[in-house]
Amino acid sequence: MLLRVALGSLMLLSGYMKLGGPAFTLGELHVAPLQPFDFMASIRAFKLGLPEGLVAFLGHVIPWTELLAGLFILIGLWTRSAALLVATLMVVFAGGITSLLLRGYTDVKCPCFGALGLFCGDRPMGVCHLIRNTGFFTAAAALMYMGHGRLGIDGLLRNGKSTCRT
């Protein structure tokens, strides 16, 4: 359950930080999410030659995908499917980062956690980001294997089904 809560919370935070929600303060930490256009600029910074329509689509879909997958993982609903979605995102993100590094682009910043700079701080894309995404992938793969755990909604729904046979 701890793994599910940790990964779900991180994905919720990652999605929220890209959605342009209101800024807030936690103690001394000021949380200022990106605006959607800022995230689109980050997608463009990967220099993949994507059409502008696709960049706009991804700029809106990726944050919501992270947010919803994180929510489903956190509450334990469709846990394995949500974890598969997160694992797929991590593979795609790792591929993009690897592409940057192989092409010699070492100055691209990651807005993944906005102003929070969790895990890799405000360093440009690099090995730290690959390690972070590998960790998220590993957590998602473990959840695909283990499922929702004892306190997930999936388990409550399954336990509520009748097993009587007529």
Short mmCIF file of C-alpha atoms in Angstrom, two decimals:
data_model
loop_
_atom_site.label_atom_id
_atom_site.label_comp_id
_atom_site.label_asym_id
_atom_site.label_seq_id
_atom_site.Cartn_x
_atom_site.Cartn_y
_atom_site.Cartn_z
CA MET A 1 0.00 0.00 0.00
CA LEU A 2 2.86 2.39 0.76
CA LEU A 3 4.21 2.00 -2.78
CA ARG A 4 0.75 2.66 -4.21
CA VAL A 5 0.29 5.80 -2.12
CA ALA A 6 3.80 7.08 -2.91
CA LEU A 7 3.60 6.56 -6.69
CA GLY A 8 -0.01 7.76 -6.88
CA SER A 9 0.83 10.92 -4.93
CA LEU A 10 3.90 11.66 -7.06
CA MET A 11 1.94 11.25 -10.28
CA LEU A 12 -0.87 13.44 -8.95
CA LEU A 13 1.69 16.10 -8.06
CA SER A 14 3.45 15.81 -11.40
CA GLY A 15 0.18 16.21 -13.31
CA TYR A 16 -0.98 19.09 -11.11
CA MET A 17 2.31 20.94 -11.54
CA LYS A 18 1.80 20.90 -15.33
CA LEU A 19 -1.87 21.91 -15.33
CA GLY A 20 -1.55 25.54 -14.34
CA GLY A 21 -3.53 25.25 -11.12
CA PRO A 22 -3.37 27.94 -8.46
CA ALA A 23 -0.13 28.49 -6.57
CA PHE A 24 -0.13 27.68 -2.87
CA THR A 25 2.24 27.58 0.07
CA LEU A 26 3.14 24.60 2.24
CA GLY A 27 5.03 25.94 5.23
CA GLU A 28 7.99 27.75 3.70
CA LEU A 29 7.63 26.02 0.33
CA HIS A 30 5.90 28.04 -2.39
CA VAL A 31 4.28 25.76 -4.98
CA ALA A 32 3.80 27.46 -8.35
CA PRO A 33 2.52 25.12 -11.08
CA LEU A 34 3.41 25.67 -14.71
CA GLN A 35 0.91 27.00 -17.15
CA PRO A 36 -0.09 24.62 -19.99
CA PHE A 37 1.76 26.76 -22.55
CA ASP A 38 4.93 26.47 -20.44
CA PHE A 39 4.65 22.69 -20.58
CA MET A 40 4.17 22.84 -24.35
CA ALA A 41 7.39 24.86 -24.56
CA SER A 42 9.09 22.07 -22.61
CA ILE A 43 7.83 19.52 -25.13
CA ARG A 44 9.17 21.67 -27.97
CA ALA A 45 12.54 21.86 -26.17
CA PHE A 46 13.03 18.13 -26.85
CA LYS A 47 13.48 19.14 -30.51
CA LEU A 48 11.67 16.09 -31.86
CA GLY A 49 10.13 17.93 -34.81
CA LEU A 50 6.58 17.22 -33.66
CA PRO A 51 3.77 19.06 -35.45
CA GLU A 52 2.39 21.97 -33.43
CA GLY A 53 -1.02 20.31 -33.18
CA LEU A 54 0.55 17.24 -31.58
CA VAL A 55 2.55 19.41 -29.16
CA ALA A 56 -0.67 21.16 -28.10
CA PHE A 57 -2.44 17.81 -27.75
CA LEU A 58 0.37 16.33 -25.63
CA GLY A 59 0.62 19.52 -23.59
CA HIS A 60 -2.96 19.04 -22.46
CA VAL A 61 -3.20 15.23 -22.38
CA ILE A 62 0.00 14.33 -20.51
CA PRO A 63 -0.81 16.32 -17.36
CA TRP A 64 -4.36 14.95 -17.18
CA THR A 65 -3.09 11.43 -17.84
CA GLU A 66 -0.60 11.74 -14.98
CA LEU A 67 -3.22 13.26 -12.71
CA LEU A 68 -5.88 10.62 -13.36
CA ALA A 69 -3.45 7.68 -13.33
CA GLY A 70 -2.06 9.01 -10.04
CA LEU A 71 -5.55 9.32 -8.57
CA PHE A 72 -6.52 5.80 -9.63
CA ILE A 73 -3.30 4.38 -8.21
CA LEU A 74 -3.71 6.33 -4.98
CA ILE A 75 -7.25 5.10 -4.34
CA GLY A 76 -6.57 1.63 -5.71
CA LEU A 77 -9.10 1.72 -8.54
CA TRP A 78 -8.04 0.03 -11.78
CA THR A 79 -4.61 -0.06 -10.18
CA ARG A 80 -2.90 -2.37 -12.65
CA SER A 81 -4.19 -0.44 -15.66
CA ALA A 82 -3.19 2.90 -14.17
CA ALA A 83 0.24 1.51 -13.29
CA LEU A 84 0.63 0.26 -16.88
CA LEU A 85 -0.16 3.76 -18.10
CA VAL A 86 2.46 5.27 -15.75
CA ALA A 87 5.04 2.68 -16.80
CA THR A 88 4.35 3.50 -20.46
CA LEU A 89 4.75 7.23 -19.80
CA MET A 90 8.07 6.58 -18.05
CA VAL A 91 9.38 4.59 -21.01
CA VAL A 92 8.35 7.37 -23.41
CA PHE A 93 9.89 10.04 -21.17
CA ALA A 94 13.11 8.05 -20.78
CA GLY A 95 13.25 7.65 -24.57
CA GLY A 96 12.90 11.41 -25.01
CA ILE A 97 15.62 12.13 -22.45
CA THR A 98 17.93 9.54 -24.00
CA SER A 99 17.32 11.11 -27.42
CA LEU A 100 18.32 14.51 -26.05
CA LEU A 101 21.49 13.16 -24.51
CA LEU A 102 22.50 11.20 -27.60
CA ARG A 103 22.01 14.30 -29.77
CA GLY A 104 24.15 16.37 -27.39
CA TYR A 105 21.41 18.62 -26.00
CA THR A 106 22.48 19.16 -22.41
CA ASP A 107 20.67 22.40 -21.62
CA VAL A 108 17.00 21.30 -21.67
CA LYS A 109 15.25 21.82 -18.33
CA CYS A 110 12.64 19.47 -16.92
CA PRO A 111 9.42 21.03 -15.62
CA CYS A 112 8.21 17.69 -14.29
CA PHE A 113 7.61 18.93 -10.78
CA GLY A 114 7.47 22.62 -11.59
CA ALA A 115 9.08 24.95 -9.09
CA LEU A 116 9.47 22.14 -6.56
CA GLY A 117 12.43 20.61 -8.38
CA LEU A 118 11.93 17.24 -6.67
CA PHE A 119 14.62 14.61 -7.13
CA CYS A 120 16.79 16.34 -9.73
CA GLY A 121 16.45 19.97 -8.69
CA ASP A 122 16.61 22.44 -11.55
CA ARG A 123 19.39 20.60 -13.38
CA PRO A 124 19.08 20.15 -17.14
CA MET A 125 17.90 16.78 -18.42
CA GLY A 126 20.41 14.09 -17.72
CA VAL A 127 21.20 10.85 -15.98
CA CYS A 128 19.39 11.93 -12.79
CA HIS A 129 16.14 12.19 -14.75
CA LEU A 130 16.70 8.76 -16.30
CA ILE A 131 17.30 7.27 -12.84
CA ARG A 132 14.19 9.00 -11.47
CA ASN A 133 12.03 7.73 -14.35
CA THR A 134 13.49 4.24 -13.96
CA GLY A 135 12.48 4.35 -10.30
CA PHE A 136 8.95 5.41 -11.21
CA PHE A 137 8.83 2.70 -13.89
CA THR A 138 9.98 0.09 -11.37
CA ALA A 139 7.32 1.19 -8.87
CA ALA A 140 4.64 1.05 -11.59
CA ALA A 141 5.84 -2.42 -12.70
CA ALA A 142 5.68 -3.63 -9.09
CA LEU A 143 2.10 -2.34 -8.82
CA MET A 144 1.17 -4.06 -12.08
CA TYR A 145 2.38 -7.29 -10.48
CA MET A 146 1.02 -6.75 -6.93
CA GLY A 147 -2.19 -4.91 -7.70
CA HIS A 148 -4.18 -2.69 -5.37
CA GLY A 149 -3.27 -4.13 -1.97
CA ARG A 150 -5.62 -4.63 0.94
CA LEU A 151 -7.03 -1.13 1.11
CA GLY A 152 -7.67 -0.37 -2.54
CA ILE A 153 -11.12 0.18 -4.02
CA ASP A 154 -10.47 -2.72 -6.42
CA GLY A 155 -10.31 -5.04 -3.41
CA LEU A 156 -13.45 -3.60 -1.84
CA LEU A 157 -15.35 -4.01 -5.10
CA ARG A 158 -14.12 -7.57 -5.53
CA ASN A 159 -14.97 -8.49 -1.93
CA GLY A 160 -18.43 -7.02 -2.32
CA LYS A 161 -19.29 -9.34 -5.22
CA SER A 162 -21.27 -12.41 -4.44
CA THR A 163 -19.51 -15.70 -4.89
CA CYS A 164 -22.73 -17.75 -4.56
CA ARG A 165 -23.43 -20.05 -7.46
CA THR A 166 -26.86 -21.25 -8.36
#
